[in-house]
Short mmCIF file of C-alpha atoms (C1' of nucleotides) in Angstrom, two decimals:
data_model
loop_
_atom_site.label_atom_id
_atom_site.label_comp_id
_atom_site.label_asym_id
_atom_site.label_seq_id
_atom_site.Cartn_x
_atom_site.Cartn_y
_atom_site.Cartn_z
CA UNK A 1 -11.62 -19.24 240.88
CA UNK A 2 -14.37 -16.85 241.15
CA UNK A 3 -16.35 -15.86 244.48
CA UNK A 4 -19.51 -17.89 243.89
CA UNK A 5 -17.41 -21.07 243.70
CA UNK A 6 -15.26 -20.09 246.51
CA UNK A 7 -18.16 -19.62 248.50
CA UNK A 8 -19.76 -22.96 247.45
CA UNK A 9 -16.52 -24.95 247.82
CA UNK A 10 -16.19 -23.76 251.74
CA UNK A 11 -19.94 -24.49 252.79
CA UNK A 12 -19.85 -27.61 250.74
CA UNK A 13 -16.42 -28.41 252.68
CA UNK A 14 -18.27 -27.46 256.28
CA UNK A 15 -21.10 -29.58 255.50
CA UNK A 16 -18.87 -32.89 253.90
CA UNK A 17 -16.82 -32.75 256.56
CA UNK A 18 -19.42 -32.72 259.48
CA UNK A 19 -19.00 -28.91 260.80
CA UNK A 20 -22.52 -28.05 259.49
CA UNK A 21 -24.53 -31.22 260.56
CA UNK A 22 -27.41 -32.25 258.90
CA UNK A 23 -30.80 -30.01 260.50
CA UNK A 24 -28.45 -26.96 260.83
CA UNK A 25 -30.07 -23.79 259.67
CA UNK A 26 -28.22 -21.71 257.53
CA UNK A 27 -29.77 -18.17 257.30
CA UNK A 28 -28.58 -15.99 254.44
CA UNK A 29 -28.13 -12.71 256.44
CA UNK A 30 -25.40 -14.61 258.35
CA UNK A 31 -23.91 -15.65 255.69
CA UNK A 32 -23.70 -13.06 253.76
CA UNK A 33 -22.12 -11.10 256.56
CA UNK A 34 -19.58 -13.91 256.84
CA UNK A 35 -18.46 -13.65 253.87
CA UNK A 36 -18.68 -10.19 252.91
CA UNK A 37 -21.02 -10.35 249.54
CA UNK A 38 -24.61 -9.68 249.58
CA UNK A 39 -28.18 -11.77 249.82
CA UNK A 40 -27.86 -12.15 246.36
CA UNK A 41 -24.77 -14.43 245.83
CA UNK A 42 -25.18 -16.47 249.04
CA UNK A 43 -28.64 -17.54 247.62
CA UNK A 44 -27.51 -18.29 244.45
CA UNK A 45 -24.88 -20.73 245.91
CA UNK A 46 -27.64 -21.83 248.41
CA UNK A 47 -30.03 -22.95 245.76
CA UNK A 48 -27.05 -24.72 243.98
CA UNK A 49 -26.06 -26.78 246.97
CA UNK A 50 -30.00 -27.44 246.94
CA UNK A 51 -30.32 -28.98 243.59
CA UNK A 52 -27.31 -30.89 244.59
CA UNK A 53 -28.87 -32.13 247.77
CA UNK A 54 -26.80 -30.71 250.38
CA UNK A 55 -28.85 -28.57 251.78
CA UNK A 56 -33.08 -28.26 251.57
CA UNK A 57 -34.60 -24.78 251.18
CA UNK A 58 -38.22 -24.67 252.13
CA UNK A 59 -40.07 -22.01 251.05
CA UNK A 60 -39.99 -18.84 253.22
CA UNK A 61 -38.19 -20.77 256.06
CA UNK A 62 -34.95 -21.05 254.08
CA UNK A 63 -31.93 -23.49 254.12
CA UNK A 64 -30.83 -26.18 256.20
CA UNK A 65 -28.02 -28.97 255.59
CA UNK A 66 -29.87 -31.97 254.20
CA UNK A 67 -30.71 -34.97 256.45
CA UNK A 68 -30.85 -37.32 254.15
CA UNK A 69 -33.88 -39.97 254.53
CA UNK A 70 -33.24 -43.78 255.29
CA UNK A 71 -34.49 -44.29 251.43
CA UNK A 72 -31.85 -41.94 249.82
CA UNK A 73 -28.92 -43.10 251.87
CA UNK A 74 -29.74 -46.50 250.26
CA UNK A 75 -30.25 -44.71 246.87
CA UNK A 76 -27.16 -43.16 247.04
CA UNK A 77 -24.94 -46.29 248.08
CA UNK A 78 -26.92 -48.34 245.72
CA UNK A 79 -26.31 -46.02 242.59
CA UNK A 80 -22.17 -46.10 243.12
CA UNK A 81 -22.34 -49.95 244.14
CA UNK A 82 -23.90 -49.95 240.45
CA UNK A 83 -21.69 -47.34 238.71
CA UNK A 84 -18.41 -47.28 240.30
CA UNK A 85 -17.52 -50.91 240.11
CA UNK A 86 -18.22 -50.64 236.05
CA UNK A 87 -15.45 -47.96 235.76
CA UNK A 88 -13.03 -50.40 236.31
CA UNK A 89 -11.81 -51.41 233.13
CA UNK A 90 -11.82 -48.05 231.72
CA UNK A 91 -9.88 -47.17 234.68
CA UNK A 92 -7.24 -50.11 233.99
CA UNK A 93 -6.78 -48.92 230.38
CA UNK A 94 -5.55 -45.78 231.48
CA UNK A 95 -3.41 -47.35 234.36
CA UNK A 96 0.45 -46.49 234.28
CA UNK A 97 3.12 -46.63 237.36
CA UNK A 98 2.55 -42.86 237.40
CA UNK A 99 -0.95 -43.03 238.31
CA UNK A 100 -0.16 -46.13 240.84
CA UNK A 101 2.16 -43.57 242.60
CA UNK A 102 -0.33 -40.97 242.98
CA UNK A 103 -3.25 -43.05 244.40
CA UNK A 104 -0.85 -44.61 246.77
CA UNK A 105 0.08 -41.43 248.40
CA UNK A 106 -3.00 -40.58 248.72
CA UNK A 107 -3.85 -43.96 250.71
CA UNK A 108 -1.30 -43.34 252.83
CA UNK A 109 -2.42 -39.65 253.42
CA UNK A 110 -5.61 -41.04 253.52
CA UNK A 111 -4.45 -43.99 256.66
CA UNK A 112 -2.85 -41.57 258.83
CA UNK A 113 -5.48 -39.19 258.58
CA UNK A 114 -7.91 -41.52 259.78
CA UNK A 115 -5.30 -43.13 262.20
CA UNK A 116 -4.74 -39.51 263.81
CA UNK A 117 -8.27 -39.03 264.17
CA UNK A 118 -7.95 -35.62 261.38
CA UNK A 119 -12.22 -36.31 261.00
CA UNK A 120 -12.13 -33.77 257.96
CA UNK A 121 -9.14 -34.47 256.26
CA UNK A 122 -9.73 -38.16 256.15
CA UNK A 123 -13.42 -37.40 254.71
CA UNK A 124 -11.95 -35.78 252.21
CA UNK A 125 -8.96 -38.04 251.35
CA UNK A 126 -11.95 -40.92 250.70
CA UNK A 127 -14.39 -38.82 248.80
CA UNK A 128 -11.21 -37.63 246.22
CA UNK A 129 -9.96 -41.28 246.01
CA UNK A 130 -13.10 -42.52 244.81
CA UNK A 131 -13.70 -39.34 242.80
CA UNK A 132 -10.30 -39.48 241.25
CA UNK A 133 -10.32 -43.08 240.21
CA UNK A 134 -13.53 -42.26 238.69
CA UNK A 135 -12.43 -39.38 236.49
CA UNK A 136 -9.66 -41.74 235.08
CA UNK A 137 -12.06 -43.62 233.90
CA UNK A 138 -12.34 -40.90 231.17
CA UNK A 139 -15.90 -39.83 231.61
CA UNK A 140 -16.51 -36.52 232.76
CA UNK A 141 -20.16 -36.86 233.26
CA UNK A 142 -19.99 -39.92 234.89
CA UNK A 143 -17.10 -38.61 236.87
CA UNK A 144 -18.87 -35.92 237.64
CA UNK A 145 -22.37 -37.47 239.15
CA UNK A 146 -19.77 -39.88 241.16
CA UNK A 147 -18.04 -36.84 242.73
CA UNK A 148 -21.73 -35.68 244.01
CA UNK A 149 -22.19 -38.84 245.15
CA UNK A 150 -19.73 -39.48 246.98
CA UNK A 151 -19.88 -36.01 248.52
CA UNK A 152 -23.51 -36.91 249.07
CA UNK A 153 -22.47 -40.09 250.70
CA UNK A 154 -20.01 -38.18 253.65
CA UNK A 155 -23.44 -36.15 254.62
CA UNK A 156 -24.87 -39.88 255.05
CA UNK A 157 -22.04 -40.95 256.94
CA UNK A 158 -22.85 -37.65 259.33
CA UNK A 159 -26.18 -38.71 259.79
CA UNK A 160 -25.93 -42.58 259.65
CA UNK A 161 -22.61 -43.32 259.96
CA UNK A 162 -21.06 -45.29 262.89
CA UNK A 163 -19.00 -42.90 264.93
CA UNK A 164 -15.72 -43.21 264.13
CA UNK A 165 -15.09 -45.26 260.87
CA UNK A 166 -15.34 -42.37 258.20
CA UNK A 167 -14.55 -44.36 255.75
CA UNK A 168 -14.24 -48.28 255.59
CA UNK A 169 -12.93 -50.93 258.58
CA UNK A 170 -12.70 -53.50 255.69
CA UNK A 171 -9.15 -53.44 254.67
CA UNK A 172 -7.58 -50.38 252.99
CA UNK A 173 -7.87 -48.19 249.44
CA UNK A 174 -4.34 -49.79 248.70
CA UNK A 175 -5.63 -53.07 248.59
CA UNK A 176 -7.48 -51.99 245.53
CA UNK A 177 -4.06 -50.47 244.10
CA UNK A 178 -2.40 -53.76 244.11
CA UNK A 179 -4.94 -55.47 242.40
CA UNK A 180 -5.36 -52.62 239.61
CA UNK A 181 -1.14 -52.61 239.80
CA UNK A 182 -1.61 -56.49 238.99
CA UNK A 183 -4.52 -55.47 235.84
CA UNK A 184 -7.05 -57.68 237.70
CA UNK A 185 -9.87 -56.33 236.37
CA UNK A 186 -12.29 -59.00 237.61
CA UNK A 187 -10.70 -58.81 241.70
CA UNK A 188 -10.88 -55.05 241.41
CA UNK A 189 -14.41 -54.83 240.04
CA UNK A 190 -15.34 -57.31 242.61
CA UNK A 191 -13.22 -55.68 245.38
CA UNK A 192 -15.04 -51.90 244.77
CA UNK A 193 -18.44 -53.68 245.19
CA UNK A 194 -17.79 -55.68 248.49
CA UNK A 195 -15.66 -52.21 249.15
CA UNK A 196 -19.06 -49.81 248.74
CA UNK A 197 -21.20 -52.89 249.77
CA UNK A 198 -19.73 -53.16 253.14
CA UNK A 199 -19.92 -49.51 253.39
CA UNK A 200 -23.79 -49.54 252.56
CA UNK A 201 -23.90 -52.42 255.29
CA UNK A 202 -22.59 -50.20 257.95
CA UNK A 203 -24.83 -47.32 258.10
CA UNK A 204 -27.54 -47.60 261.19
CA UNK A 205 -31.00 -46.73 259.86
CA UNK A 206 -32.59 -48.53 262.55
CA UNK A 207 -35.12 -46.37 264.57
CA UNK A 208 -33.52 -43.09 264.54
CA UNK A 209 -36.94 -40.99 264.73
CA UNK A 210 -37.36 -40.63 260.78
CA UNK A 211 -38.78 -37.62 261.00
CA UNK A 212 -42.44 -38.26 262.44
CA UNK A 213 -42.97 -39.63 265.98
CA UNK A 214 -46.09 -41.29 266.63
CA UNK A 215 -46.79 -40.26 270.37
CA UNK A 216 -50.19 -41.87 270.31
CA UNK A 217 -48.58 -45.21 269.77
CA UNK A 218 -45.07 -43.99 271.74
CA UNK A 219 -47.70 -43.00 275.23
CA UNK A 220 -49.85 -45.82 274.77
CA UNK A 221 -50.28 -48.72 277.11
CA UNK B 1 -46.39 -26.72 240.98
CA UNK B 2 -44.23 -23.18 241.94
CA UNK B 3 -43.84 -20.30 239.48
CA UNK B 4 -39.77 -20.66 239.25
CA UNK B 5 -40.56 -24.78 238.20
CA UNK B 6 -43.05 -23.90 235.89
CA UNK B 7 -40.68 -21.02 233.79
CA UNK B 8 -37.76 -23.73 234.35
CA UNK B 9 -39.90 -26.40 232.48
CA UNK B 10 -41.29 -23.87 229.76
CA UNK B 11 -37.51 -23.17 229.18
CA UNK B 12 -36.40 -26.52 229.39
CA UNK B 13 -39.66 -27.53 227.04
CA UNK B 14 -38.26 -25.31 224.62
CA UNK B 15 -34.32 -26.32 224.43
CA UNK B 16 -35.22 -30.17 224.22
CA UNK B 17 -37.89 -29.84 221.43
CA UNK B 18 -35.49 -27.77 219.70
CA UNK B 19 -37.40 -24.53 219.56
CA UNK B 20 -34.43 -23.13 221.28
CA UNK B 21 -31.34 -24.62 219.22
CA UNK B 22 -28.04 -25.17 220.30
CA UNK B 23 -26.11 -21.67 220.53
CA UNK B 24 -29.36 -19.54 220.93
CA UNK B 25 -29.10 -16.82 223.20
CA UNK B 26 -31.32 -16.19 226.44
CA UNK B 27 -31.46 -12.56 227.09
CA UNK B 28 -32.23 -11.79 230.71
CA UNK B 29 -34.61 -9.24 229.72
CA UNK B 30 -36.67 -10.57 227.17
CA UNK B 31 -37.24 -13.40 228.85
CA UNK B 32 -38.19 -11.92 232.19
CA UNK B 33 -40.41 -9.93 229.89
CA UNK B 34 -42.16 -13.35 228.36
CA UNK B 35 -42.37 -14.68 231.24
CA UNK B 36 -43.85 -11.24 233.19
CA UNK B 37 -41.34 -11.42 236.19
CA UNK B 38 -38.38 -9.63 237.28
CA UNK B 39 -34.75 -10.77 235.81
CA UNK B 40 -34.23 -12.07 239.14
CA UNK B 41 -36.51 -15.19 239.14
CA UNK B 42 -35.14 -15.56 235.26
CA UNK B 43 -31.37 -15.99 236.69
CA UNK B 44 -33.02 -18.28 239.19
CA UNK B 45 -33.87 -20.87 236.70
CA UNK B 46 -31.07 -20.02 233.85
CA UNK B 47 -28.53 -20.59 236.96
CA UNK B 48 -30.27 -24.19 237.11
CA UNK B 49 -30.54 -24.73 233.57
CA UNK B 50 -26.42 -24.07 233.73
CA UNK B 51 -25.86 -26.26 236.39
CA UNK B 52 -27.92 -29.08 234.41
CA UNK B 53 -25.72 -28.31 231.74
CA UNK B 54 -28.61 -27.08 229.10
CA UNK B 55 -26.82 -23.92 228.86
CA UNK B 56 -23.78 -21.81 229.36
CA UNK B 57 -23.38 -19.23 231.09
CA UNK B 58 -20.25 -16.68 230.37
CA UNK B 59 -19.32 -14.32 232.75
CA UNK B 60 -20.24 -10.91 231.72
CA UNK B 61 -22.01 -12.23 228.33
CA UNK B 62 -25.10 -14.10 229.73
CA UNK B 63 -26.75 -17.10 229.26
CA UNK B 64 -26.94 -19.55 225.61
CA UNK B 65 -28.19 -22.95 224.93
CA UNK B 66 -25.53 -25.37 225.55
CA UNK B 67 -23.76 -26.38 222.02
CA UNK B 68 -22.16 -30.00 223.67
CA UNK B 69 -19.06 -31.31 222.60
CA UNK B 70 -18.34 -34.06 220.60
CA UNK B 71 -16.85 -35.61 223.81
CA UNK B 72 -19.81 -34.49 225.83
CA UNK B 73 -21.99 -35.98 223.50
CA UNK B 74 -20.06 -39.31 223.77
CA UNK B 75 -19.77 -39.39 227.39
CA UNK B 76 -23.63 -38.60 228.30
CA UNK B 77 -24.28 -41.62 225.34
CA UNK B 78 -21.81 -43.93 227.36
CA UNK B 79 -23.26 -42.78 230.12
CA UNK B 80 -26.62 -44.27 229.58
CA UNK B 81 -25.23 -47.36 227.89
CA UNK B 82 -23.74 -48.21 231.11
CA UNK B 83 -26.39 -47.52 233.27
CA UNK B 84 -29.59 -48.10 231.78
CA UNK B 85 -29.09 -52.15 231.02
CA UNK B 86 -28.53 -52.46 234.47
CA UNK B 87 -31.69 -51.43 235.75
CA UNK B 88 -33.35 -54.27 234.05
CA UNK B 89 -33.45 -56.58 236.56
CA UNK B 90 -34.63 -53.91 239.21
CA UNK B 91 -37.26 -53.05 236.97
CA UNK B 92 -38.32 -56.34 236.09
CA UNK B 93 -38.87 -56.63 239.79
CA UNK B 94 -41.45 -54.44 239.60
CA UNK B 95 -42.72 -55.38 236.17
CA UNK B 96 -46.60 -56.14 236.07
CA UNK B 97 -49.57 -55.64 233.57
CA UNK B 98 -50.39 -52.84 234.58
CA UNK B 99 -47.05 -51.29 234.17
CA UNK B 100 -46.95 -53.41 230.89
CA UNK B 101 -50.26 -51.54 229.77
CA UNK B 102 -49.10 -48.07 230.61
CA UNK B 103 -45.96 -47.98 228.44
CA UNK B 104 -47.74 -49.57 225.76
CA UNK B 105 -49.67 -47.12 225.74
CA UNK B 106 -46.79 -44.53 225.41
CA UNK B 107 -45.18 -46.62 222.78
CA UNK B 108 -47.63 -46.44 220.33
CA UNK B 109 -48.31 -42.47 221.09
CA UNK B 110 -44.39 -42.60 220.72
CA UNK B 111 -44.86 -43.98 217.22
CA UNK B 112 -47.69 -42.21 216.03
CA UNK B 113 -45.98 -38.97 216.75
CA UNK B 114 -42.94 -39.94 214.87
CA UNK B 115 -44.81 -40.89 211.67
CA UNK B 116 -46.98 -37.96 212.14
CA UNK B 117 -43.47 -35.70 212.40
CA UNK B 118 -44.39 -34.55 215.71
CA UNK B 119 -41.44 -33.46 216.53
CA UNK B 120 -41.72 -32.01 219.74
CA UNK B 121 -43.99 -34.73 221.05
CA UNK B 122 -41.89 -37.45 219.70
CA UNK B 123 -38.57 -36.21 221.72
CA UNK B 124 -40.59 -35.95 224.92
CA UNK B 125 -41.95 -39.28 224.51
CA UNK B 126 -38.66 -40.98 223.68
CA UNK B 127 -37.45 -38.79 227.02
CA UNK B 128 -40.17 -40.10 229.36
CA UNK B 129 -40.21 -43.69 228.11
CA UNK B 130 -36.57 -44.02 229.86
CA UNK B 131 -37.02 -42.08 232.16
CA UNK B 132 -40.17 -43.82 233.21
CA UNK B 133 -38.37 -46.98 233.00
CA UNK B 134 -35.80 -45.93 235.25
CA UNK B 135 -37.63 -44.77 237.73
CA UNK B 136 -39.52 -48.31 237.84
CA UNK B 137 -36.36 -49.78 239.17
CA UNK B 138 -37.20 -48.12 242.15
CA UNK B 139 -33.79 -46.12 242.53
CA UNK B 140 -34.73 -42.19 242.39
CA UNK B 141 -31.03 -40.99 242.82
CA UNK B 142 -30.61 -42.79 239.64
CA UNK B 143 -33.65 -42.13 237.85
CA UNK B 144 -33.26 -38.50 238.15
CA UNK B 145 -29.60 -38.80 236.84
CA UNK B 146 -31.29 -40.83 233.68
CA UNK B 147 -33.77 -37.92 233.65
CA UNK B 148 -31.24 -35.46 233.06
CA UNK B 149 -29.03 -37.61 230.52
CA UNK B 150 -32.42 -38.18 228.35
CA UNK B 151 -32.63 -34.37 228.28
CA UNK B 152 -28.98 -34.03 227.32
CA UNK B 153 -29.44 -36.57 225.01
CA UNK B 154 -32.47 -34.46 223.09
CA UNK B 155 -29.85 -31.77 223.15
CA UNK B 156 -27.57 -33.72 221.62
CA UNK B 157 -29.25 -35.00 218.59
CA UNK B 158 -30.48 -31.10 218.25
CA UNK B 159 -26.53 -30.65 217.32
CA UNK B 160 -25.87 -34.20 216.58
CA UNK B 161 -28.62 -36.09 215.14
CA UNK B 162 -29.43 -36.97 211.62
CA UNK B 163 -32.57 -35.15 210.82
CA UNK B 164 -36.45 -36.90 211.31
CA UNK B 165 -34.28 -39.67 213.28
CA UNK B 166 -35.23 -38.06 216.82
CA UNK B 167 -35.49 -41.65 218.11
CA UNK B 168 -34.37 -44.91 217.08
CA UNK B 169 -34.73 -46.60 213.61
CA UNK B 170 -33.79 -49.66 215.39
CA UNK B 171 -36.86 -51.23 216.03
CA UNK B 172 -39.55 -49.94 218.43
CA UNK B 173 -39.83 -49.40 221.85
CA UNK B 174 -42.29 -52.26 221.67
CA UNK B 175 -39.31 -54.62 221.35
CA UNK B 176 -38.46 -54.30 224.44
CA UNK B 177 -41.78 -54.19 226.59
CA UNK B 178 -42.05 -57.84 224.77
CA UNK B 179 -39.00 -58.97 226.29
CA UNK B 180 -40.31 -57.32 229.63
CA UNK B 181 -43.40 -59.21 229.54
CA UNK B 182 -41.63 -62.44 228.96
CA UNK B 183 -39.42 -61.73 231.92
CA UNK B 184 -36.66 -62.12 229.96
CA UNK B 185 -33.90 -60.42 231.48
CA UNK B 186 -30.91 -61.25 230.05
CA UNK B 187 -32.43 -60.48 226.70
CA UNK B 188 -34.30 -57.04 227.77
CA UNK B 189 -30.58 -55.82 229.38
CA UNK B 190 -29.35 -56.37 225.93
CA UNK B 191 -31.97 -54.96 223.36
CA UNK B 192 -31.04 -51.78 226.04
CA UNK B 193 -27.66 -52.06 225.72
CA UNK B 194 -27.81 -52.46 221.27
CA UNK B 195 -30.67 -49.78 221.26
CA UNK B 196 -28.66 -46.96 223.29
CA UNK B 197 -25.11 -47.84 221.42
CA UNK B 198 -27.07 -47.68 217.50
CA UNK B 199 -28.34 -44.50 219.15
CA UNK B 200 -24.58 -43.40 220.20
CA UNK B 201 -23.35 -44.44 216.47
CA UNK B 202 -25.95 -42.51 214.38
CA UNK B 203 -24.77 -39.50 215.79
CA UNK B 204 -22.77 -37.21 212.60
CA UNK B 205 -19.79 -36.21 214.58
CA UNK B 206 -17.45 -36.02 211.26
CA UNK B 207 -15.87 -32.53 210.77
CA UNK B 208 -18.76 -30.00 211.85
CA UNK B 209 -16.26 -27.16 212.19
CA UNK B 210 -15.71 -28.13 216.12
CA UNK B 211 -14.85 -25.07 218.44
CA UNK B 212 -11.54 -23.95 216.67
CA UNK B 213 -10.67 -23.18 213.39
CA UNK B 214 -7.06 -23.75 212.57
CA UNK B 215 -6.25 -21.13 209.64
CA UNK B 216 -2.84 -21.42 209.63
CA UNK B 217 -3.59 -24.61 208.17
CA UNK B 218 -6.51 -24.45 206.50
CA UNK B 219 -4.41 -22.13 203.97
CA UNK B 220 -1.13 -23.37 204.10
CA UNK B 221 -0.02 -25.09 200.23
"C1'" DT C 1 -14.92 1.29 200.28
"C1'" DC C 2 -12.64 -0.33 204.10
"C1'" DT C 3 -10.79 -0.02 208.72
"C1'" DC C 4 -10.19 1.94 213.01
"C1'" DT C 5 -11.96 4.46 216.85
"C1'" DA C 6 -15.26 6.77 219.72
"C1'" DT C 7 -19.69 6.89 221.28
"C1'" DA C 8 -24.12 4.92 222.29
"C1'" DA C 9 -27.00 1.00 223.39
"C1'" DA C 10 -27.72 -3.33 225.34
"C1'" DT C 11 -26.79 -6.63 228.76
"C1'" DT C 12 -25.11 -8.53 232.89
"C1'" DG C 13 -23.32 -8.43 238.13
"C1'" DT C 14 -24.28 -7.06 242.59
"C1'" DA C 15 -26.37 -4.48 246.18
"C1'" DT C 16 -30.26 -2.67 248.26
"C1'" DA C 17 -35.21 -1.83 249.30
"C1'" DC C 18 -39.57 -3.27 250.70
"C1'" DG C 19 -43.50 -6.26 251.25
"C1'" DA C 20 -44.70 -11.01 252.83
"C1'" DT C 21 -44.22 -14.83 255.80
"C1'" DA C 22 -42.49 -17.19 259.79
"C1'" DT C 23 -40.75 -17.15 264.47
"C1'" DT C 24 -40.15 -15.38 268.92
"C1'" DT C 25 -41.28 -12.46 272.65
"C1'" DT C 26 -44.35 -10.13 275.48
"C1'" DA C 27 -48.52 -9.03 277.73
"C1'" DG C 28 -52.95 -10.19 279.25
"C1'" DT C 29 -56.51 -13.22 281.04
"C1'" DA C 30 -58.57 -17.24 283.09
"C1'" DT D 1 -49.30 -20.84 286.77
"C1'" DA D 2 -50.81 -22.05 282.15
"C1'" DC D 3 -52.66 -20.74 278.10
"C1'" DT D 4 -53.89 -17.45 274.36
"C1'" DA D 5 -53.39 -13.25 271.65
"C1'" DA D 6 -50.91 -9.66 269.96
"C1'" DA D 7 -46.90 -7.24 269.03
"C1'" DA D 8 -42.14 -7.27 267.81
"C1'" DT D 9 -38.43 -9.38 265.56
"C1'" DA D 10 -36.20 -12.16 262.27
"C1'" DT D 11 -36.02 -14.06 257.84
"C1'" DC D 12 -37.22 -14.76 253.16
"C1'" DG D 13 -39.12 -13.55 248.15
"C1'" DT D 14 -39.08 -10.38 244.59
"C1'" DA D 15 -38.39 -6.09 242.27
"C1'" DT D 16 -35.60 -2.38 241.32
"C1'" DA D 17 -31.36 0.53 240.98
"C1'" DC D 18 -26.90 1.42 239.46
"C1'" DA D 19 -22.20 0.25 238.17
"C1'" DA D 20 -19.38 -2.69 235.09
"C1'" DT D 21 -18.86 -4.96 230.89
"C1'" DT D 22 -19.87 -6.25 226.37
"C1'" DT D 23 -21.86 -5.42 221.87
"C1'" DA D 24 -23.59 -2.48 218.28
"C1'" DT D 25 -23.43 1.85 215.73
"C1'" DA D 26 -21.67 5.83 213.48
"C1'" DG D 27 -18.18 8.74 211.81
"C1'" DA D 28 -13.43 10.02 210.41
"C1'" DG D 29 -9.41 9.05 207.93
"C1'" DA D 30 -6.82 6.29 204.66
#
DNA sequence: TCTCTATAAATTGTATACGATATTTTAGTA
DNA sequence: TACTAAAATATCGTATACAATTTATAGAGA
């Protein structure tokens, strides 16, 4: 792997996993001295993790991890409540006992993770499950976009997410496995939309102070 | 509208019209030249271009226009054909006659640049008339993803496409803003669905020589 | 004439330099 | 003390420099 993409992986991994919340300011001298290479290759993965919206650079004031706005949460959850649920039956097609096996060790990973509290490796587990499903699906592009958002969608849970429940209170991944081990294509379709649905559901956008405060209405009386 | 975004559109501008074709190569230095700045807003923007997947960039050997895959080709076509239908009924949501008007309007500049042989102006117009569409359904997450796959797509009848047929010779564009003004969703979700998979078939994917040459066969008796 | 090799030219990768802009600190004044 | 202004500091944007690598060229030998 080379350096760039090393570089990316571990900020994208600090930001997924809630190390680098959304606001934080991530100044390139820093960075650079943290990981030994110059200006010059932390901006270049800077400006990558920009057009992938996990961080916003504003001109001459530099990078900070994303907050995502109450309108692209939505966006985002909206877009794989569309997409994802269609992947099914190209998923099935490719469905053997070999594939069951992996995805079912990774639920399990995925349970105890979350069970043991392990915040980052349970982020993880559900961003790959979803992300690996989709790639068997065949497309790469479409794989592809649904690995961004799904990355996109842990940065979400960060800044909207109930504390606690990373990933979904509404049953398990392996639910999903028994229906796809059964070739239900209809239940599984229909499960992955309630699944991301639910999801979508429990994300508080309520006030939260999106980003302007009105003090002339907040002092009035 | 920022220097970098203006030399990333010129470039862009260039690869979908097909100025640029398919294996060119973008030196650093002439283009900084063109383009009067140093190499390092030029990396800037070929960096992005990679990323987007309009060109390739090889260690050590710079930057070309992206020559996509048969399989890439398929996959940002199925891409689209699952995607785009669905938007109907968002964007019938926000169908009125004004909208109605507009991409009329764009339809028959669409067609008049076709049977004028406008090239260039004919693949933009194709572009923005799905794009536009897509972004109607109020969803910018997905909108921009359609965005880039109408790009890809001009790319990929560059390499792909049977020559004067930038489009579709499936009807017009037209077609379907009837069906929109009828409110007819069920019918506008599947003149999408036909116009994006005769799109998909016309592509000439036969032999065309793709990435490796086997010899050892080619001259075996 | 062809092929191989050595040299030269072109091109990219990365670091650094320096001016421009933003932010913070400090000092001064009401 | 509170507020403003100015200086100092931090940070970014862009150009340039130089090493590393690839590609093109030229010449020698078969």
């Amino acid at each position: 792997m080379s350096n760039d993409e090393n570089i990316y992986r571990q900020i994208l991994k600090a930001i997924v996993e809630h190390q680098l919340p959304p606001g934080a300011r991530l100044p390139e001298d820093r960075l650079s001295e943290a990981f030994g290479v110059s200006r010059t290759g932390i901006r270049k993965v800077l400006q990558r993790l920009a057009l992938e919206h996990f961080v916003v650079i504003e001109k001459n004031k530099g990078a900070q991890v994303n907050h995502p706005s109450k309108a692209e949460a939505l966006e985002v959850l909206d877009s794989r409540i569309l997409i994802e649920p269609q992947l099914i039956p190209a998923v099935l097609s490719h469905w053997n006992s070999a594939q069951s096996q992996h995805f079912r060790t990774m639920a399990i990973e995925e349970k105890r993770a979350e069970e043991s509290n392990q915040l980052a490796d349970s982020i993880q587990l559900t961003a790959r499950f979803h992300y690996e499903l989709a790639t068997l699906s065949g497309n790469k592009v479409l794989a592809s976009f649904i690995e961004q958002l799904c990355y996109r969608s842990s940065l979400i849970l960060a800044a909207y997410g109930t504390r606690g429940s990373v990933g979904c209170d509404c049953g398990e991944h392996s639910e999903l496995l028994d229906l796809l081990d059964q070739g239900n294509a209809d239940k599984a379709q229909n499960w992955m939309s309630h699944h991301l649905k639910h999801i979508k559901s429990s994300l508080i956008l309520e006030s939260k102070s999106e980003e302007h405060i009105d003090f002339q209405q907040l002092f009035s009386r």
